[in-house]
Structures are given as C-alpha cells and as structure tokens.
XYZ file of C-alpha atoms in Angstrom:
268
model
C 94.406 107.436 85.219
C 92.457 103.912 84.509
C 90.156 102.310 87.647
C 91.688 99.127 88.400
C 90.098 95.918 87.645
C 86.839 95.504 89.845
C 86.610 99.412 90.725
C 84.331 101.555 88.830
C 85.167 105.153 87.953
C 83.042 107.556 89.691
C 80.850 110.422 88.554
C 77.931 111.532 90.339
C 75.094 109.402 90.894
C 71.450 110.171 91.397
C 71.477 108.737 94.834
C 73.474 108.174 97.925
C 75.672 105.025 97.552
C 76.041 102.592 100.932
C 78.398 100.213 101.142
C 80.683 102.064 98.914
C 84.657 101.904 99.508
C 85.990 104.643 97.771
C 89.874 104.193 96.178
C 92.274 106.749 95.574
C 95.520 105.649 94.762
C 98.619 108.455 94.772
C 101.793 106.768 92.961
C 104.653 107.486 94.849
C 104.532 110.610 97.084
C 106.957 111.490 100.048
C 106.145 109.732 103.718
C 105.177 113.195 105.047
C 102.897 113.990 102.162
C 100.979 110.534 102.622
C 100.350 111.729 105.891
C 99.097 114.837 105.154
C 96.521 113.392 102.237
C 95.744 110.514 105.068
C 95.328 113.098 108.073
C 92.573 115.145 105.446
C 90.832 111.809 104.133
C 90.407 110.760 108.406
C 89.435 114.199 109.159
C 86.752 114.286 106.234
C 85.528 110.695 107.035
C 85.631 112.054 111.049
C 82.901 114.616 110.007
C 80.721 112.543 107.935
C 81.759 114.516 104.709
C 82.898 110.947 102.815
C 82.668 107.536 102.924
C 85.129 104.607 103.829
C 88.148 105.086 101.645
C 91.320 103.211 100.470
C 94.741 105.259 99.789
C 96.871 103.666 97.299
C 100.696 104.214 97.150
C 104.223 104.446 97.228
C 106.796 105.679 99.366
C 110.550 106.444 98.871
C 112.796 104.934 101.141
C 111.563 105.416 105.368
C 111.474 104.332 108.219
C 109.142 104.607 110.602
C 108.501 103.743 114.239
C 105.100 102.536 115.547
C 104.027 103.289 119.376
C 105.735 100.063 120.269
C 108.580 100.546 118.312
C 112.276 100.526 120.551
C 115.024 102.302 118.817
C 117.549 99.361 119.171
C 115.938 97.924 116.144
C 117.168 100.411 113.918
C 120.540 98.548 112.689
C 121.656 101.513 110.825
C 123.784 104.665 112.361
C 122.102 107.888 111.578
C 124.729 108.763 109.343
C 124.201 106.238 106.982
C 120.457 106.715 107.091
C 121.285 110.003 106.474
C 123.522 109.246 103.212
C 121.277 107.036 101.440
C 118.054 110.202 102.450
C 116.260 107.730 104.727
C 113.854 109.729 106.703
C 112.647 108.261 110.235
C 109.302 109.159 110.932
C 107.628 108.254 114.728
C 104.187 107.874 114.003
C 100.710 106.931 116.357
C 100.025 103.593 114.712
C 100.682 100.178 116.537
C 103.432 97.947 116.405
C 107.540 98.879 116.013
C 110.028 99.585 113.569
C 109.500 99.096 109.611
C 110.944 100.340 106.245
C 108.597 101.229 103.365
C 110.567 101.975 99.905
C 109.777 101.681 96.278
C 107.955 98.300 94.900
C 106.399 98.297 98.298
C 102.275 98.774 98.214
C 101.387 100.835 100.542
C 97.794 101.157 101.466
C 95.963 103.351 104.500
C 92.264 102.044 104.667
C 90.173 104.889 106.072
C 87.219 103.372 107.376
C 84.011 104.187 110.287
C 84.014 100.873 112.158
C 80.336 101.838 113.819
C 79.757 101.521 109.825
C 77.833 98.163 108.287
C 80.894 95.744 108.421
C 81.199 91.889 108.460
C 81.771 90.811 111.657
C 80.762 93.311 113.456
C 78.546 92.392 116.459
C 78.423 95.275 118.510
C 78.460 99.231 118.022
C 81.205 99.215 116.691
C 83.984 96.792 114.958
C 87.007 96.040 117.734
C 90.441 97.086 116.123
C 91.466 93.653 116.160
C 88.660 92.304 113.821
C 88.912 95.055 111.245
C 93.174 93.799 111.395
C 91.705 90.333 110.898
C 89.984 92.000 107.686
C 92.735 93.535 106.387
C 94.829 90.733 106.831
C 92.416 88.586 104.961
C 92.404 90.924 102.016
C 96.095 90.889 101.381
C 95.998 86.739 102.132
C 93.453 86.675 99.219
C 96.567 88.972 97.044
C 98.870 86.564 97.798
C 96.768 83.780 96.554
C 96.004 85.718 93.477
C 99.447 84.983 92.602
C 100.109 82.062 93.245
C 101.716 82.338 96.734
C 100.101 80.410 99.818
C 99.994 82.682 103.282
C 98.713 82.901 106.345
C 98.420 84.648 109.460
C 100.554 83.308 112.534
C 99.383 83.269 116.308
C 100.269 86.275 117.923
C 101.780 87.933 115.305
C 100.175 90.449 113.048
C 100.177 91.152 109.456
C 100.692 88.379 106.422
C 103.350 85.596 105.982
C 104.099 82.639 104.256
C 104.284 79.058 105.163
C 107.405 77.417 106.367
C 108.918 74.709 103.917
C 112.304 72.168 105.520
C 114.380 74.253 107.426
C 112.924 77.440 105.476
C 110.429 79.718 108.397
C 107.774 81.072 107.774
C 108.193 85.065 106.163
C 106.568 88.268 106.357
C 105.338 89.545 103.232
C 103.013 92.150 104.585
C 103.286 94.638 107.456
C 100.229 95.473 109.620
C 99.688 98.832 112.044
C 96.991 100.426 112.369
C 95.638 103.588 114.761
C 92.024 104.334 115.735
C 90.683 107.501 117.032
C 87.080 108.060 117.106
C 86.287 104.627 115.641
C 87.627 106.011 112.145
C 91.313 103.885 111.676
C 93.983 105.154 109.733
C 97.370 103.666 108.551
C 97.567 100.226 107.506
C 100.010 97.855 105.268
C 102.778 97.705 103.510
C 102.943 94.623 101.044
C 106.557 93.884 99.282
C 106.237 93.436 95.571
C 109.327 94.211 94.075
C 110.832 95.546 97.173
C 114.427 95.614 97.586
C 114.827 93.692 100.613
C 118.010 94.210 101.287
C 116.814 97.648 102.416
C 115.214 95.776 105.242
C 118.617 94.964 106.942
C 118.280 98.112 108.109
C 116.146 97.624 111.113
C 114.668 94.393 113.042
C 111.647 94.162 110.949
C 108.487 94.645 113.175
C 111.266 93.621 116.038
C 111.385 89.959 115.146
C 114.751 88.789 114.713
C 113.863 85.167 113.538
C 111.522 85.696 110.987
C 112.887 86.990 107.446
C 110.878 89.704 105.008
C 110.249 88.845 101.210
C 108.250 89.680 98.528
C 105.769 88.456 95.251
C 108.271 89.324 93.208
C 110.371 86.324 94.827
C 107.410 84.093 96.051
C 105.130 84.436 93.028
C 105.463 80.733 90.706
C 104.229 83.091 87.679
C 106.486 83.405 84.488
C 106.326 87.577 84.654
C 106.974 88.902 88.570
C 103.692 91.020 89.670
C 103.858 94.340 89.111
C 102.936 97.283 91.467
C 99.877 98.131 89.198
C 98.489 94.945 89.274
C 98.889 94.024 92.836
C 97.272 97.654 93.662
C 94.254 96.194 91.393
C 93.924 93.159 93.372
C 94.080 94.699 96.642
C 91.766 96.841 95.878
C 89.277 93.855 94.787
C 89.890 91.554 97.560
C 89.098 94.975 99.638
C 85.766 95.484 98.348
C 85.015 91.922 98.547
C 86.102 91.436 102.017
C 84.525 94.069 103.334
C 81.531 93.735 101.432
C 81.900 97.172 99.251
C 81.470 97.976 96.151
C 84.942 99.650 94.912
C 84.494 103.104 92.971
C 88.198 105.426 92.193
C 88.079 108.944 92.182
C 91.237 110.284 90.526
C 92.309 113.411 92.856
C 91.511 113.990 96.556
C 89.192 116.966 95.326
C 87.541 114.830 93.401
C 87.080 112.314 96.760
C 86.375 115.592 99.122
C 83.558 116.881 96.643
C 81.933 113.738 95.757
C 79.598 113.185 98.550
C 78.849 117.317 98.380
C 77.939 116.355 95.432
C 75.870 113.442 95.737
C 73.695 114.671 98.399
C 72.979 117.797 96.302
C 72.002 115.938 93.213
C 69.530 113.604 95.651
C 68.078 116.515 97.575
C 66.969 117.912 93.976
C 65.235 114.293 93.534
C-alpha cells in the first residue's frame, strides 16, 4: 500500500514522536470487522500503547442507529433490508440513524482529548470542540475538490451552501463517542455514494434537507475517487489537528510501533 499524499510511511524511528497522527487504511470491511478494529485501537489508546490514530475505511451497505436514534427513521421494512443484505446495528455513538455503503469514506479518529490539541483550554478538549475540528478538516477536504461547504448551527456535520430554491445538502455525517477521554466512531463523507440508498432512512432524523456527494457537487472534470478523498482527509486532519501524519500498513504494525520506538529510544 502506498502512503497517502502528505503522509509518511513509518519505520521504527530513533526517537519517540509526539504530535503524530497514525493513519491506518483498512479498505472495504464489514461493519462488524470495522468495529472490532476500532475497539482494539481504542483499548490500545486508553492503555497508552499507541498514539492518536485515524482509521479510514469503507463499508458494505449498513444502517447504524446512534444513542439518540428513533427506529421510526428507518423507512425500509425489515424484509426489504434483509432481501438487500443490509445490516442494522445499534451503537453507542451520538446522533440518529445513518447509512454507510460503497463509495463513502468512513473515518474513526481515535484521539486522547487530554493531549496537545488545538483549542484545549482545560485538562481536556471538549467533545463538541473535537467535533468542530473534525468538521473543519472535512470542510477543507470539500474545498480541495472545489465544493464550498459549511457548518449549520445546531446541526452536526458538513453541509453544502443553499442556492435559490435548493436547500443545504448534507455531504458528511458525524457521530462520536467518548470514554475515559478517548474518542471513537467519527464521520462518513459521501464521495461516490449511491444516494438512492439514503431513501431507506430519514438521514440523521432530518427530513427537510437532502444528502449529496463530492461526485455530484464537484466542478472538477474527473470525479474524485475514494482514494483521493482519503488522501485529502488524512492531510487535512494533520493540518487541523497540527499533527504529522504517519501511515502504517496493518493493525499489527500500529500496535507494535510504540513498543519498538520505546525500545529503540531506551537503547540510546
């Protein structure tokens, strides 16, 4: 695997590396497998065995219900979802119901909010402030593809601008969970997503604003690919969180990286 633009490939360094954001790209994995990897990374981050990490991945079609979700916002019948092979998962992130599927870039930022983070004024960065930073990284990513994007007051996520009779459209959803100051879950950015699949739900419980994708909104001659979007997201997370982005190829490499760095440092 080639490291994304702006990310360096990691080999054991001879010093410990503060202010680093590790990047692990998983490709397309089942939702259950994605959660398994995320939980393993979260446990390692809580133990101080690894530094802050950004997981980027893609899921087969799946619906997820956050802590505040209403089952009524799933419009499709259980029979239809089963026929299409669409799983439904109830999870502990914030937010309502959302959809994940092919062509959508999903990101799980695993951060320690007690760390050296932009805007931190107390012992830890607040979860809302963390979400605002995530939104900023995604807004910058949309801009990289020629898509003006914004926040909307009291509506989490990233939105396009309204024009004429066209309302704002949601291009990225966000829902996080925080436990012992460690974040999990994250965002879903529509890149080349088949937006017809959102007809199965009321996205995030918001009925009066449609969803869109980078593919539909970008004025560029060639539509962005998922790989290009991943490169930009990784670079913009590094920019917004003021971190050096270092790519690892496997979960095992990530989990052994800090130990290798520590052993090398101790031997100096």
